Short mmCIF file of C-alpha atoms and ligand atoms in Angstrom, two decimals:
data_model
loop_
_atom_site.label_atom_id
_atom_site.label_comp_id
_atom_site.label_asym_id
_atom_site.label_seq_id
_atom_site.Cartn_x
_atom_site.Cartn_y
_atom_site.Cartn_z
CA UNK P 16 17.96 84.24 66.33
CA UNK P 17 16.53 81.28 64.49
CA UNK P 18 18.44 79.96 61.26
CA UNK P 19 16.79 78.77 58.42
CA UNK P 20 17.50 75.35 56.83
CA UNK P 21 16.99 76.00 53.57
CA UNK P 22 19.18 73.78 50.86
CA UNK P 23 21.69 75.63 48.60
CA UNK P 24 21.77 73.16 45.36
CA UNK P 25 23.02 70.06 45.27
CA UNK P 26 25.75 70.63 47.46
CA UNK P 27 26.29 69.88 51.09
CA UNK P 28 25.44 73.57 52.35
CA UNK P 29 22.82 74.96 54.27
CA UNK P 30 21.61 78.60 54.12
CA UNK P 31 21.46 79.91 57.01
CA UNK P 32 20.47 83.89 58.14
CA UNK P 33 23.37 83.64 60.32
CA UNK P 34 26.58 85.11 58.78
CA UNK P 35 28.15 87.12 61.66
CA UNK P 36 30.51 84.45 63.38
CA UNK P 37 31.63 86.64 65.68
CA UNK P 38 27.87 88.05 67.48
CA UNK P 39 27.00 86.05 70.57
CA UNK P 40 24.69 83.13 70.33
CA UNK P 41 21.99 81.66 72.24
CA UNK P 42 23.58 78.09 72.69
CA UNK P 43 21.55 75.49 74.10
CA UNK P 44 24.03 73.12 75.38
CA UNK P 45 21.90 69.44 75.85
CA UNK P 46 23.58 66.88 78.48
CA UNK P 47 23.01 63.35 79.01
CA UNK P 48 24.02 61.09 81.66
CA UNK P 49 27.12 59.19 80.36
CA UNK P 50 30.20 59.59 82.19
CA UNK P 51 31.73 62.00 79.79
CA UNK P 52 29.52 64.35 81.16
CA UNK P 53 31.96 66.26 82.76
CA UNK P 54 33.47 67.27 79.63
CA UNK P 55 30.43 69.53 78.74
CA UNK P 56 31.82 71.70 81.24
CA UNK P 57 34.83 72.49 78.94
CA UNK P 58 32.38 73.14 76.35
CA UNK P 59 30.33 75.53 78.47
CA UNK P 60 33.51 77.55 79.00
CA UNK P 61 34.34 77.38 75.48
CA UNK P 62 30.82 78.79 74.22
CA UNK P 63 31.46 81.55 77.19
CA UNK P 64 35.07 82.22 76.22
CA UNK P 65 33.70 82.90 72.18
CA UNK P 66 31.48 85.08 74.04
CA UNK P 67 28.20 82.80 73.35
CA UNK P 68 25.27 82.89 76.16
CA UNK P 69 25.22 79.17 77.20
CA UNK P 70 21.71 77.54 78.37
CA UNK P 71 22.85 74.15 79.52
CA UNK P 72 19.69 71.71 79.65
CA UNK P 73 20.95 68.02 81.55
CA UNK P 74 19.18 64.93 81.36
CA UNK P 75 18.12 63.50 85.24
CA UNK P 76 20.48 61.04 84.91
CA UNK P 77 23.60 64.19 83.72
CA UNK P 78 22.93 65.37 87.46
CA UNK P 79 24.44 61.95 88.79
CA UNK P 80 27.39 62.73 87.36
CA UNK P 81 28.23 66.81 86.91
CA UNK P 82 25.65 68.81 89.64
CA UNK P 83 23.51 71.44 88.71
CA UNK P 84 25.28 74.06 90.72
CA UNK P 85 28.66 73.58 88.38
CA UNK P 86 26.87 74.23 85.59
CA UNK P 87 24.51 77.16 86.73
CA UNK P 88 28.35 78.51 87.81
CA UNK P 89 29.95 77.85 84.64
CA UNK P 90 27.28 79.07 81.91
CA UNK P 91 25.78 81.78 84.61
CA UNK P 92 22.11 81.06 83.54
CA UNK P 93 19.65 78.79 85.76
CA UNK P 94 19.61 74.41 85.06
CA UNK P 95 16.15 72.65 84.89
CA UNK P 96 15.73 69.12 83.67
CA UNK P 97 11.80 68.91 83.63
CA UNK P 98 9.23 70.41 81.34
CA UNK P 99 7.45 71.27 85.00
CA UNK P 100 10.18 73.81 86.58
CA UNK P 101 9.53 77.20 86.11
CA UNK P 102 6.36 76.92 83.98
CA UNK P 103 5.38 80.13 83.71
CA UNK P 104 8.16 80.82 81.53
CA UNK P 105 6.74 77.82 79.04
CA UNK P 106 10.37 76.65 79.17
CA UNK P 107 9.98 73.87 76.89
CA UNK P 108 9.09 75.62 73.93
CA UNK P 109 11.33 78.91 75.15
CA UNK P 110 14.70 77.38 75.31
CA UNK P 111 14.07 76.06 71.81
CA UNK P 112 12.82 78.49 70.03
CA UNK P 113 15.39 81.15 71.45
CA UNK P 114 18.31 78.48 70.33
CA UNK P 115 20.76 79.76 67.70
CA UNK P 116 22.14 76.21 67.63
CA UNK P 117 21.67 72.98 70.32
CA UNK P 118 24.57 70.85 70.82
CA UNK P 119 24.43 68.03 72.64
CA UNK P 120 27.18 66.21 74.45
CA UNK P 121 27.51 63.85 75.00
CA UNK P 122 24.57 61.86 74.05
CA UNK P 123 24.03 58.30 75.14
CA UNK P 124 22.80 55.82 73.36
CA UNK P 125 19.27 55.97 75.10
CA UNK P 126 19.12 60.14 74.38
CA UNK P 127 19.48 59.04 70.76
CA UNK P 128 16.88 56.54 71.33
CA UNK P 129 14.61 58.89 72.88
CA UNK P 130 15.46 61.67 69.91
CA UNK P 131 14.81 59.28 67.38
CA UNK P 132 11.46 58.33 68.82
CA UNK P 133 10.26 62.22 68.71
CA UNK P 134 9.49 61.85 72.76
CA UNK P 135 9.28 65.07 75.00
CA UNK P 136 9.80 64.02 77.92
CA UNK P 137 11.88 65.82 79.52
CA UNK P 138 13.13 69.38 78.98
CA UNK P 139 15.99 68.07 76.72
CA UNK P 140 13.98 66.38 74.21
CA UNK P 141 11.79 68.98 74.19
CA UNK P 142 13.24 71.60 73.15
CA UNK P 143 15.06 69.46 70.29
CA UNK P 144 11.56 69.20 69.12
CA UNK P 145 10.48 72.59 69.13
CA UNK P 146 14.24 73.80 67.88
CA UNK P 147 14.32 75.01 64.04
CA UNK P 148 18.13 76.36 64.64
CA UNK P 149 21.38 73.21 63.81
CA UNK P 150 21.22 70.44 66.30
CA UNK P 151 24.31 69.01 66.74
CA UNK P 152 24.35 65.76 68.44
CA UNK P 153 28.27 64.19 70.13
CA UNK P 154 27.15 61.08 71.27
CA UNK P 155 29.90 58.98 73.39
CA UNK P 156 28.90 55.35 74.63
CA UNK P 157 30.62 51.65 74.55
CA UNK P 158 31.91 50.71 71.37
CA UNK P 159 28.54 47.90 71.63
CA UNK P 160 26.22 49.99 71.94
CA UNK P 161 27.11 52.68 69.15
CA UNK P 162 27.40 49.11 66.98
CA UNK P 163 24.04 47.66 67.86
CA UNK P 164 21.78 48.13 64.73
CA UNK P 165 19.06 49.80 66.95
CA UNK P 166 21.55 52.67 67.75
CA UNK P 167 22.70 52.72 64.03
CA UNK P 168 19.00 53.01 62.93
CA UNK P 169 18.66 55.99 65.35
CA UNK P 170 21.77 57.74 64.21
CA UNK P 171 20.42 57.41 61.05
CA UNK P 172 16.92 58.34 61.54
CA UNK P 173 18.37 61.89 63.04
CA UNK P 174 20.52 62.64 60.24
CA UNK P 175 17.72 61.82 57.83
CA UNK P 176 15.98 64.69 59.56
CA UNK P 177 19.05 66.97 58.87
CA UNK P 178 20.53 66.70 62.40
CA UNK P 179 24.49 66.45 62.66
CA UNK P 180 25.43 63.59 64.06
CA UNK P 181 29.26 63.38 64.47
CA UNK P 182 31.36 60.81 64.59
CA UNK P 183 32.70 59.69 67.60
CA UNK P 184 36.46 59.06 68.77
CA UNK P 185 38.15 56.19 68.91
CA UNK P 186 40.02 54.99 72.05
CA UNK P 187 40.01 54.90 75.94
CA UNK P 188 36.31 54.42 77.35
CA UNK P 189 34.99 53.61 80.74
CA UNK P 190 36.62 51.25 82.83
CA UNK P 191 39.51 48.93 81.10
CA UNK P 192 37.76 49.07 77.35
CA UNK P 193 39.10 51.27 74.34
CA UNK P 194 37.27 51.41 70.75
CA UNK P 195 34.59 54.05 68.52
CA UNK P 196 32.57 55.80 71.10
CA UNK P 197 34.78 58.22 73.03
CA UNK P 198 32.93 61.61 73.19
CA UNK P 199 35.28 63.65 70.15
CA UNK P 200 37.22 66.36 71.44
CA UNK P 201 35.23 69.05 72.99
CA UNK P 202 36.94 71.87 71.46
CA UNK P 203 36.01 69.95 67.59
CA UNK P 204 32.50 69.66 69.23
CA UNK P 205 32.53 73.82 69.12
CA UNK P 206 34.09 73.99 66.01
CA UNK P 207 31.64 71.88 63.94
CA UNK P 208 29.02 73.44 65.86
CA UNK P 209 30.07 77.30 64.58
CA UNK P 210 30.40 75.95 61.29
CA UNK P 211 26.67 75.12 61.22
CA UNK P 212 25.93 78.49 62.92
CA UNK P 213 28.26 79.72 60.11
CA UNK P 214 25.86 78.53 57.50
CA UNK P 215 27.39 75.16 56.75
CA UNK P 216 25.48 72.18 57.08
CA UNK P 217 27.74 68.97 57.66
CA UNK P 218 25.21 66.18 56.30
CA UNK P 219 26.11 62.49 55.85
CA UNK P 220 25.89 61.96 52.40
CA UNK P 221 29.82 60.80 51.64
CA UNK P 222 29.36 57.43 53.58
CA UNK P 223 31.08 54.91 51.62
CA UNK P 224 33.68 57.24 49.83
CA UNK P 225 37.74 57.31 51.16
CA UNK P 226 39.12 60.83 51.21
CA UNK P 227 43.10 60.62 51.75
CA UNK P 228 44.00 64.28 53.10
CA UNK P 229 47.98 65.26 53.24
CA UNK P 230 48.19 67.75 56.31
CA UNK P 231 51.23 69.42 57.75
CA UNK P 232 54.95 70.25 56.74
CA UNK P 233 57.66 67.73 55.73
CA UNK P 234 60.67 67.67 57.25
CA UNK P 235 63.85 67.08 55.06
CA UNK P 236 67.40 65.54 57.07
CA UNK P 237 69.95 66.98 57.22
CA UNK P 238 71.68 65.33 60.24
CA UNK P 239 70.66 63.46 63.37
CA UNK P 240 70.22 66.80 64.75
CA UNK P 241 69.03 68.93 61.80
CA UNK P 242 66.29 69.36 59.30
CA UNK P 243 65.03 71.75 56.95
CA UNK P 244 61.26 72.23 57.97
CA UNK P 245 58.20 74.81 57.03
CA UNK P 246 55.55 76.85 59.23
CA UNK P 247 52.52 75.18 58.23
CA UNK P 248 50.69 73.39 61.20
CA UNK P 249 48.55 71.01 59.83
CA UNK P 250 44.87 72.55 60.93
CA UNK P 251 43.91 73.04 57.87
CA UNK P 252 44.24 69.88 56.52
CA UNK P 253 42.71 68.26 59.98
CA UNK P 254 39.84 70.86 59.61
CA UNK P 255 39.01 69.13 56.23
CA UNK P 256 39.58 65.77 58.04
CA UNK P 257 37.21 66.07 60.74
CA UNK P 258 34.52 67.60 58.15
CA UNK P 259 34.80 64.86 56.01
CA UNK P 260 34.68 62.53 58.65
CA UNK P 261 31.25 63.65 59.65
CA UNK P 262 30.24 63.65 56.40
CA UNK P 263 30.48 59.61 56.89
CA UNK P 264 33.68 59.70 54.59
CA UNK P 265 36.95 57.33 55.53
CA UNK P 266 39.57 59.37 56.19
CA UNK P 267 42.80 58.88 56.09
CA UNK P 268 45.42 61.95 56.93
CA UNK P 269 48.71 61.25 55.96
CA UNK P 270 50.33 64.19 58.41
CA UNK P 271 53.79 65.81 58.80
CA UNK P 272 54.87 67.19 62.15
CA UNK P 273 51.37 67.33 63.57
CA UNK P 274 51.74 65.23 66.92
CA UNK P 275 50.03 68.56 68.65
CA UNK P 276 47.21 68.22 66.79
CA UNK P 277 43.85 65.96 68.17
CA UNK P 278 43.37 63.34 66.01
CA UNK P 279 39.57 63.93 64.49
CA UNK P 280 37.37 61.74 65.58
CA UNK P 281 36.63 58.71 62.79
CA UNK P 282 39.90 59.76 60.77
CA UNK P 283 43.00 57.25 60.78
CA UNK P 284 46.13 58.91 60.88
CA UNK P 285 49.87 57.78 58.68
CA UNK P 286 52.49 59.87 59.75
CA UNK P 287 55.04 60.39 57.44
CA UNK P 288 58.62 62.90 57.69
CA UNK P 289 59.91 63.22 54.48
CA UNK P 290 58.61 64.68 51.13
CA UNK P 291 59.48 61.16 49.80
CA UNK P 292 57.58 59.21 52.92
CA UNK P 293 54.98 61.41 51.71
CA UNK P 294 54.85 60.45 48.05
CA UNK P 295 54.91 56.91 49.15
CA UNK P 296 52.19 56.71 51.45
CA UNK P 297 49.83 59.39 49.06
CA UNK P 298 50.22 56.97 46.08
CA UNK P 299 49.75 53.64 48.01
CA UNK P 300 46.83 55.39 50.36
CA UNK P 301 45.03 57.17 46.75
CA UNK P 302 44.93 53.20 44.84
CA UNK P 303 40.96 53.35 46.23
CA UNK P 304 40.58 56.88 47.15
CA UNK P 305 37.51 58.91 46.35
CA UNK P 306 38.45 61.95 46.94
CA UNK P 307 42.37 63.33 47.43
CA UNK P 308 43.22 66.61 49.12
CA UNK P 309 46.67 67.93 49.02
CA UNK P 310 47.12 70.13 52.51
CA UNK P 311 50.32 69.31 53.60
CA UNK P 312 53.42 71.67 52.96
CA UNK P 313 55.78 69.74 50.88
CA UNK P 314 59.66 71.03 50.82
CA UNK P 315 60.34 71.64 47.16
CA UNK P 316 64.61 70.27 48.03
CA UNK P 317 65.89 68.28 50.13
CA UNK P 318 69.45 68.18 51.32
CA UNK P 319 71.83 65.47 48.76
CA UNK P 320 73.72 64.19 51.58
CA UNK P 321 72.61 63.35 54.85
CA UNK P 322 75.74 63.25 56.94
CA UNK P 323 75.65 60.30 59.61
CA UNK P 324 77.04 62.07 62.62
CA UNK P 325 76.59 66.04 63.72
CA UNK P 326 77.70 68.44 61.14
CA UNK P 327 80.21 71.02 62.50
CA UNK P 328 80.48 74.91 61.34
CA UNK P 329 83.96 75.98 60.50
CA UNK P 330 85.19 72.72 58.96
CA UNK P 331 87.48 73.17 55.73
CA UNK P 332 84.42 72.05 53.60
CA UNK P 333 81.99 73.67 55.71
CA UNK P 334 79.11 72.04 54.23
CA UNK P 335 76.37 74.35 56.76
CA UNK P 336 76.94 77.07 54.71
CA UNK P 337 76.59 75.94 50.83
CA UNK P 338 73.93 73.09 51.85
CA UNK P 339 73.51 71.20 48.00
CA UNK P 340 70.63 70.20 47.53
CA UNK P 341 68.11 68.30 45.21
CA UNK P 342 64.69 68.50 44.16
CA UNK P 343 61.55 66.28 45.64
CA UNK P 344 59.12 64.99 43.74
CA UNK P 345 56.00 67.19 42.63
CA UNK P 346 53.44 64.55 44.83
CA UNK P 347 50.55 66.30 43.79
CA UNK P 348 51.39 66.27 39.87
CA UNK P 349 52.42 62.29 40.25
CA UNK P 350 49.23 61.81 41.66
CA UNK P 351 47.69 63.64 38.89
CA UNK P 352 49.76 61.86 36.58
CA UNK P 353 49.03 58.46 38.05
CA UNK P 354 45.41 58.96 37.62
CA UNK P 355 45.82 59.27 33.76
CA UNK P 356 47.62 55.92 34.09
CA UNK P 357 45.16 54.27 36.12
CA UNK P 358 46.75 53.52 39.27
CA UNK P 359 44.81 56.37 40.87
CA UNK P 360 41.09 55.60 40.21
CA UNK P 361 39.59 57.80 37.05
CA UNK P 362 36.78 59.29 39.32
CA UNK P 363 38.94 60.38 42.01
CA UNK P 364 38.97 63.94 42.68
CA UNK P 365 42.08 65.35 43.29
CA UNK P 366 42.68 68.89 45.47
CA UNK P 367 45.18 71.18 45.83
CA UNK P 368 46.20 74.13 47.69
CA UNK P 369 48.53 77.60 46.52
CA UNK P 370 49.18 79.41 49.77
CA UNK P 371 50.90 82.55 47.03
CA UNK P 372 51.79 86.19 48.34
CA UNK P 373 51.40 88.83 45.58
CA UNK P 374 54.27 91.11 44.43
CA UNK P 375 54.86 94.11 42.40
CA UNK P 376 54.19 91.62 39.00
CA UNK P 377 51.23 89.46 40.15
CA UNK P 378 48.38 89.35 42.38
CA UNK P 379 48.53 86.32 45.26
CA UNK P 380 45.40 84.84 43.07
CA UNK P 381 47.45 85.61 39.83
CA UNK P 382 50.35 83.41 40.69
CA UNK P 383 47.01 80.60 41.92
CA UNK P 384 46.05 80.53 38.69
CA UNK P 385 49.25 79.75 37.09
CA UNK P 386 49.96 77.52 39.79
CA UNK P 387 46.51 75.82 39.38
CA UNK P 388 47.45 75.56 35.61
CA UNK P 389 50.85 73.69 36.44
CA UNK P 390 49.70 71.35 38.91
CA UNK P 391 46.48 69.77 36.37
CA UNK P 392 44.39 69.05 39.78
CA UNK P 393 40.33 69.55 39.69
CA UNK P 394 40.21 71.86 42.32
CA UNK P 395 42.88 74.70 44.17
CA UNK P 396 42.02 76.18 47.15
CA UNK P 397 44.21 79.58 46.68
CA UNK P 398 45.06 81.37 49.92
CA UNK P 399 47.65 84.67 50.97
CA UNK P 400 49.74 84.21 53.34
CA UNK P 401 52.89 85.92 54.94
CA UNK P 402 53.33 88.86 57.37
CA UNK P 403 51.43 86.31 59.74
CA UNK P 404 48.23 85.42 57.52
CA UNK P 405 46.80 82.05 57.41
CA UNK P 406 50.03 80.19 58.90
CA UNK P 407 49.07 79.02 61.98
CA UNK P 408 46.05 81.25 62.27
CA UNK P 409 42.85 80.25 63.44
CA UNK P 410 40.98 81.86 60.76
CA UNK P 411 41.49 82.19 56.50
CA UNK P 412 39.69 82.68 53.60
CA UNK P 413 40.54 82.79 49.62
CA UNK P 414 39.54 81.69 46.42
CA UNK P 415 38.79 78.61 44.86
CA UNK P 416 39.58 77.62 41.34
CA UNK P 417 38.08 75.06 39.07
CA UNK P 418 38.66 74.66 35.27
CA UNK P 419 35.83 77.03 33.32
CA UNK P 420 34.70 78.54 36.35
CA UNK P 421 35.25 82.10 37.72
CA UNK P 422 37.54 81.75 41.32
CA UNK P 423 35.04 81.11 44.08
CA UNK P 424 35.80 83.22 46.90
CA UNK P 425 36.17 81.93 50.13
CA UNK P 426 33.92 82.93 52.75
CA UNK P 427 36.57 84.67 55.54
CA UNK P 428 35.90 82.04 58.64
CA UNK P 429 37.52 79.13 61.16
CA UNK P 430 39.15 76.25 59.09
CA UNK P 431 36.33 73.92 59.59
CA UNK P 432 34.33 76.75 57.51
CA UNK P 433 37.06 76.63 55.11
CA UNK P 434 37.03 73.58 55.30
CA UNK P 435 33.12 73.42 54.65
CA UNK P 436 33.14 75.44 51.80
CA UNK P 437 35.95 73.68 50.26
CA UNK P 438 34.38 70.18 50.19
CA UNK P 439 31.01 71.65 48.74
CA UNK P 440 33.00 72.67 45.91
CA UNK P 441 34.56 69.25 45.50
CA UNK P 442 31.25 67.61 46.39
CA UNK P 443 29.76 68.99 43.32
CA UNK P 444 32.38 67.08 40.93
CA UNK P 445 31.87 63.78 42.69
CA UNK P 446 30.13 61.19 39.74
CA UNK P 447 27.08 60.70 40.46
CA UNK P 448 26.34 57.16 42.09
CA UNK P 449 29.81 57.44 43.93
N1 CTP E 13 53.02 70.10 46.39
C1 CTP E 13 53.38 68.79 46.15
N2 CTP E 13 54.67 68.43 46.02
C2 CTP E 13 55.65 69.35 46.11
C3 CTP E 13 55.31 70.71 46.34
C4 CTP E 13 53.98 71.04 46.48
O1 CTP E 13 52.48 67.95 46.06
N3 CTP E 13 56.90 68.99 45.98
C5 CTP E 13 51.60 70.43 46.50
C6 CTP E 13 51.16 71.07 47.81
O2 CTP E 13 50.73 70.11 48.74
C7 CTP E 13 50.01 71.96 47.35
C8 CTP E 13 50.42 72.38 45.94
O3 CTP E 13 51.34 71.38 45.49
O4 CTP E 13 48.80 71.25 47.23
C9 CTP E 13 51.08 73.72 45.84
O5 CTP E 13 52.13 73.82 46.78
P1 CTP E 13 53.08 75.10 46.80
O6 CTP E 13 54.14 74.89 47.82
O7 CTP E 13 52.21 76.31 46.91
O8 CTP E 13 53.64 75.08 45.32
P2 CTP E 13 54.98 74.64 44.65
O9 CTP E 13 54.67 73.66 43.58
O10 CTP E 13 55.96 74.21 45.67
O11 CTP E 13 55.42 75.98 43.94
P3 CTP E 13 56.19 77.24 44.54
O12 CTP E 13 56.80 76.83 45.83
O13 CTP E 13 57.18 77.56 43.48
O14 CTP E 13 55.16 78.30 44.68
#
């Protein structure tokens, strides 16, 4: 199935005829001969696990370091490299044209090269130029090289012609070296790639803007062995992270209790425990911010005492049981509030989320509306949650509120398409000129 790329609006989404995320796809998976290489073949079994059909289409130079045989094993479908295998089957325009979506990674700096420059000469390039489906290109080289101008140019050139780029991760490469060009984590690879088969098309146009994203829970002390915690596990907020960062945005997420998460590749990360640490580092971290997204789960009290040592049960004044406690600051109003004073800038945007249950009185959007009321932000993302929705689920969906607009509802999907969908909303307040 081929999707279209027609442009919705102004906004960062691209119509697509694909809206089934969970039918099988024809995934071209592209490989080029960088020593991250190897990783593709957690990607094939990825795509295979989802349930995808996997065409994986090396470079020469890919066979140096991963052999055809372990991919023709892993993806169960035959490997060429050349446009001259198996020409009967016209195999460089076939594998394109059947391609629901072609990811490539990783892609070295002389793939981009070769991209940019609209060759064909070899089955990989080909069938990027006969593909009409997302492209998706991870590339992972030496800090250098992704720096040199001529690779810039080329990264630039391909995203011009609507194909996704991302961002690669910072830290250990080859040999003793660490910096930007890590391949990003494979399993964000096949995320961002099902949110363009989803419909949503990650461009680049938010280079230049800071986004400062809260994700997580807080954690309030109680004693050195205690705190009062929440469920929430941070992927949302990191899904809105890594989209961003693709976008060309610099992000910072300012995360509670996410240390399981992978960090997205081109965010920084500020880790923070407290509802107060939190408060502290969103107001210095928003003093230049663009954009700023409230994720994180903030613990309305905190306890008034931390005790220095252990607390016991069963002692006279057995402060376990009646914990006092006092309230934390409302982050996400202060911010709000600090805007009107000008130490948040006046064209920041500022997001929120309500994750509300309904009840006998109210609906779980009800309460969102009140709540989005309250809190005086530019955008809520509403969802439900409880009996084991959205908490630590892969998948979500909701509403989302602006001021004069009827609640937007939230295409059901992973929390990059969330994600997606979210910052198209927020993308169409951004000033124009940003
Ligand atoms: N929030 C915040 N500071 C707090 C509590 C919440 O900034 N002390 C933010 C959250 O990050 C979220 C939004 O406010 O963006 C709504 O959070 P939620 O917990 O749903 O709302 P509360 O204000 O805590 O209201 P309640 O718990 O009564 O529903």
């Amino acid at each position: 199935m081929v999707a279209g790329r027609g442009s919705c609006h102004a906004c960062t989404v691209r119509l697509c005829d694909v809206t089934d995320l969970n039918s099988p796809r024809n995934i071209v998976l592209g490989v080029a001969g960088g020593i991250a290489a190897y990783k593709a073949c957690h990607l094939v079994r990825n795509f295979k696990e989802h349930g995808d059909n996997v065409r994986v289409v090396p470079t020469q130079s890919a066979l140096n370091f991963v052999g055809a045989a372990t991919f023709e094993a892993l993806s169960g479908n035959p490997v060429s490299t050349s446009v001259f295998e198996a020409v009967e089957d016209v195999q460089h325009v076939a594998v394109g044209q059947e391609a629901d979506a072609v990811v490539i990674a990783p892609a070295t700096a002389d793939l981009i090269a070769r991209l940019a420059a609209g060759r064909a000469d070899d089955l990989l390039t080909a069938t990027v130029l006969v593909a009409t489906c997302p492209i998706i290109v991870a590339p992972a080289m030496h800090t250098e090289m992704w720096n040199n101008p001529a690779t810039q140019d080329n990264v630039k050139t391909l995203r011009r012609r609507g194909i996704t780029v991302m961002e690669p991760a910072h830290g250990r490469l080859t040999g003793k070296d660490t910096g930007a060009g890590r391949l990003p984590d494979p399993e964000q690879i096949a995320a961002i790639a099902r949110t363009e088969l989803a419909g949503f098309h990650i461009d680049h146009s938010w280079a230049g803007l800071k986004v400062v994203i809260s994700a997580g829970g807080t954690q309030e002390e109680l004693d050195p062995v205690r705190y009062l915690g929440n469920r929430s596990s941070g992927r949302q907020g990191y899904a809105l992270a890594e989209v961003a960062a693709h976008k060309g945005a610099d992000v910072t997420i300012v995360a509670g209790n996410t240390a399981e998460l992978p960090v997205p590749s081109g965010a920084t990360i500020r880790n923070i425990v407290s509802a107060q640490d939190l408060e502290a580092a969103m107001r210095e971290e928003s003093r230049d911010a663009d954009i700023v997204i409230m994720a994180a789960a903030v613990a309305d009290y905190r306890p008034a005492n931390v005790a220095e040592s252990k607390m016991k049960k069963g002692k006279a004044d057995d402060a376990l049981a009646t914990l006092e406690m006092v309230e934390n600051p409302d982050i996400l109003k202060s911010l709000v509030a600090a805007r009107e004073e000008g130490e948040v800038p006046q064209k920041c945007v500022i997001v929120g989320f309500a994750a509300e249950t309904g009840d006998g009185d109210s609906s779980a959007l009800d309460y969102a509306k009140e709540k989005f009321a309250r809190k005086g932000c530019d955008v809520l993302m509403a969802n439900e949650v409880g009996r084991g929705v959205t908490f630590g689920q892969e998948n979500s969906e909701g509403w989302i509120l602006r001021r004069n607009e009827e609640p937007q509802r939230v295409e059901h999907g992973s929390k990059q398409v969330v994600a997606a969908q979210i910052l198209a909303a927020v993308n169409e307040m951004i000033e124009p000129g940003n």
